[in-house]
Amino acid sequence: MALEQIIADCKKNHPKAQEQLYQLFAKKFFGVCLKYSRNYDDAQDNLQDGFIIIFKKIEQFTGKGSFEGWAKRILINNALLRLKDVRFLEIIDDHIASVDVEIDDETISLEYLLQIIQELPDQYRIVFSLYVLDGYSHKEISEMLKISTGTTKSNLFRARLILKEKVENITQVNFQSSAK
């Protein structure tokens, strides 16, 4: 069945269509939830809550733009609401340098990268995910999180520093083990 028909049936509250929509997007949307959750269990909760909101608000989806983008925005907003207790360190300095993280994809697995991103402190993981993984601008992030753009830049900088250190550590460990 075409996505347009599934969405139309979801707007009529058809359980089969809701199940189909869930099956179609659950894996991809779980990845979105995982980026904004403290752990795997929270991500599962965010996914379930997000789909409930999607089904409640599906009437608002007009078909302009992609359904996936519309739903993803709902999932991100829901996850951010659950993290409303996260405190961001206010930074005034807008002259924060960029940190480059060099990743050798033969040395470091995708699972390890996801793990170290998940281990970032909430405020760094949220900004990193919004900026790097989902392509939001610092201005958009500052509006979403109600913080200054300097703070988003600072949190991104700190997230990249932590990730760079962890990537360098695993690269050194892998290099030392292969040298033996």
Coordinates of C-alpha atoms in Angstrom, one line a residue:
M1 CA 0.0 0.0 0.0
A2 CA 1.3 3.5 -0.9
L3 CA 2.3 5.8 2.0
E4 CA -0.3 8.3 1.0
Q5 CA -3.0 5.7 1.4
I6 CA -1.6 4.6 4.8
I7 CA -1.6 8.2 6.0
A8 CA -5.1 8.7 4.8
D9 CA -6.3 5.6 6.6
C10 CA -4.4 6.7 9.8
K11 CA -6.3 10.0 9.6
K12 CA -9.4 7.8 9.8
N13 CA -8.0 6.0 12.9
H14 CA -7.7 2.6 11.2
P15 CA -5.6 0.4 13.5
K16 CA -4.2 -1.7 10.5
A17 CA -2.9 1.5 8.8
Q18 CA -1.3 2.7 12.1
E19 CA 0.4 -0.6 12.5
Q20 CA 1.7 -0.4 8.9
L21 CA 3.0 3.1 9.4
Y22 CA 4.7 2.0 12.6
Q23 CA 6.3 -1.0 10.8
L24 CA 7.4 1.2 8.0
F25 CA 9.2 3.8 10.1
A26 CA 9.9 2.2 13.6
K27 CA 13.5 1.3 12.9
K28 CA 14.5 4.6 11.3
F29 CA 12.6 6.6 13.9
F30 CA 14.2 4.6 16.7
G31 CA 17.6 5.8 15.5
V32 CA 16.3 9.4 15.8
C33 CA 15.0 8.8 19.3
L34 CA 18.3 7.1 20.3
K35 CA 20.2 10.3 19.4
Y36 CA 18.2 12.4 21.8
S37 CA 17.7 9.9 24.6
R38 CA 19.9 9.1 27.6
N39 CA 19.8 5.3 27.0
Y40 CA 18.2 2.6 25.0
D41 CA 15.1 2.3 27.3
D42 CA 14.5 6.0 27.1
A43 CA 14.7 5.8 23.3
Q44 CA 12.1 3.1 23.2
D45 CA 9.8 5.2 25.4
N46 CA 10.4 8.2 23.2
L47 CA 9.6 6.2 20.1
Q48 CA 6.3 4.9 21.6
D49 CA 5.3 8.4 22.9
G50 CA 6.3 9.9 19.6
F51 CA 4.1 7.6 17.6
I52 CA 1.2 8.3 19.9
I53 CA 1.7 12.0 19.2
I54 CA 2.1 11.3 15.4
F55 CA -1.2 9.4 15.4
K56 CA -3.0 12.2 17.4
K57 CA -1.6 14.9 15.1
I58 CA -1.6 13.2 11.8
E59 CA -4.6 15.3 10.7
Q60 CA -2.3 18.2 10.7
F61 CA 0.0 16.6 8.1
T62 CA -1.1 18.3 4.9
G63 CA 1.1 16.4 2.5
K64 CA 3.3 19.5 1.8
G65 CA 6.9 18.3 2.4
S66 CA 7.8 14.8 3.4
F67 CA 5.9 12.8 6.0
E68 CA 9.2 11.5 7.4
G69 CA 10.5 15.0 8.0
W70 CA 7.2 16.1 9.7
A71 CA 7.2 13.0 11.9
K72 CA 10.9 13.3 12.7
R73 CA 10.3 16.9 14.0
I74 CA 7.6 15.5 16.3
L75 CA 10.0 12.8 17.6
I76 CA 12.8 15.3 18.3
N77 CA 10.5 17.8 20.0
N78 CA 9.1 15.0 22.2
A79 CA 12.5 13.7 23.2
L80 CA 13.7 17.3 23.9
L81 CA 10.7 17.9 26.1
R82 CA 11.6 14.8 28.2
L83 CA 15.1 16.3 28.7
K84 CA 13.8 19.7 29.8
D85 CA 15.8 19.4 33.0
V86 CA 19.1 19.5 31.1
R87 CA 21.2 22.5 32.0
F88 CA 23.2 24.3 29.4
L89 CA 26.2 26.3 30.4
E90 CA 25.7 29.8 29.0
I91 CA 28.7 31.0 27.0
I92 CA 29.0 34.5 25.6
D93 CA 32.0 33.9 23.3
D94 CA 31.1 33.5 19.7
H95 CA 34.7 32.8 18.6
I96 CA 34.9 29.1 19.4
A97 CA 37.2 27.2 17.1
S98 CA 36.1 24.1 15.3
V99 CA 37.4 20.7 16.2
D100 CA 37.9 18.2 13.4
V101 CA 37.5 14.5 14.3
E102 CA 39.3 12.2 11.9
I103 CA 37.7 8.8 11.7
D104 CA 39.2 5.7 10.1
D105 CA 36.2 3.6 9.3
E106 CA 38.3 0.5 9.1
T107 CA 39.4 1.0 12.7
I108 CA 36.3 2.3 14.3
S109 CA 32.9 0.6 14.0
L110 CA 29.6 2.5 13.6
E111 CA 28.4 0.8 16.8
Y112 CA 31.3 2.3 18.7
L113 CA 30.6 5.7 17.2
L114 CA 27.0 5.5 18.3
Q115 CA 28.1 4.3 21.7
I116 CA 30.4 7.2 22.3
I117 CA 27.9 9.7 21.1
Q118 CA 25.3 8.1 23.4
E119 CA 27.8 8.6 26.3
L120 CA 28.1 12.3 25.8
P121 CA 26.6 14.4 28.6
D122 CA 23.0 15.3 27.6
Q123 CA 23.6 19.0 26.7
Y124 CA 26.5 18.0 24.4
R125 CA 24.7 15.0 22.8
I126 CA 21.6 17.0 22.1
V127 CA 23.4 19.9 20.4
F128 CA 25.8 17.5 18.6
S129 CA 22.9 15.4 17.3
L130 CA 20.8 18.4 16.2
Y131 CA 23.8 20.1 14.4
V132 CA 25.9 17.3 13.0
L133 CA 23.4 14.4 12.6
D134 CA 20.2 16.3 11.7
G135 CA 21.6 19.4 10.1
Y136 CA 20.0 22.2 12.1
S137 CA 21.7 25.5 12.3
H138 CA 23.0 27.1 15.5
K139 CA 20.2 29.6 15.2
E140 CA 17.5 26.9 14.9
I141 CA 19.0 25.0 17.8
S142 CA 19.2 28.1 20.0
E143 CA 15.5 28.7 19.3
M144 CA 14.5 25.1 19.9
L145 CA 16.4 24.9 23.2
K146 CA 15.9 28.5 24.3
I147 CA 19.6 29.1 24.7
S148 CA 22.1 31.5 22.9
T149 CA 23.9 30.6 19.7
G150 CA 27.1 31.0 21.6
T151 CA 26.0 28.2 24.0
T152 CA 25.1 25.9 21.1
K153 CA 28.5 26.5 19.6
S154 CA 30.2 25.9 22.9
N155 CA 28.3 22.7 23.5
L156 CA 29.1 21.5 20.0
F157 CA 32.8 22.3 20.5
R158 CA 32.9 20.4 23.8
A159 CA 31.1 17.4 22.3
R160 CA 33.6 17.3 19.5
L161 CA 36.5 17.5 21.9
I162 CA 35.2 14.6 23.9
L163 CA 34.5 12.5 20.8
K164 CA 38.0 13.4 19.3
E165 CA 39.6 12.2 22.6
K166 CA 37.7 8.9 22.6
V167 CA 38.3 8.3 18.9
E168 CA 42.1 9.0 19.4
N169 CA 42.2 6.7 22.4
I170 CA 40.6 3.7 20.5
T171 CA 42.8 4.4 17.5
Q172 CA 45.9 4.2 19.7
V173 CA 44.7 1.0 21.4
N174 CA 43.9 -0.6 18.0
F175 CA 47.3 0.5 16.6
Q176 CA 49.2 -0.9 19.7
S177 CA 47.4 -4.2 19.4
S178 CA 48.1 -4.5 15.7
A179 CA 51.8 -3.7 16.3
K180 CA 52.2 -6.6 18.6

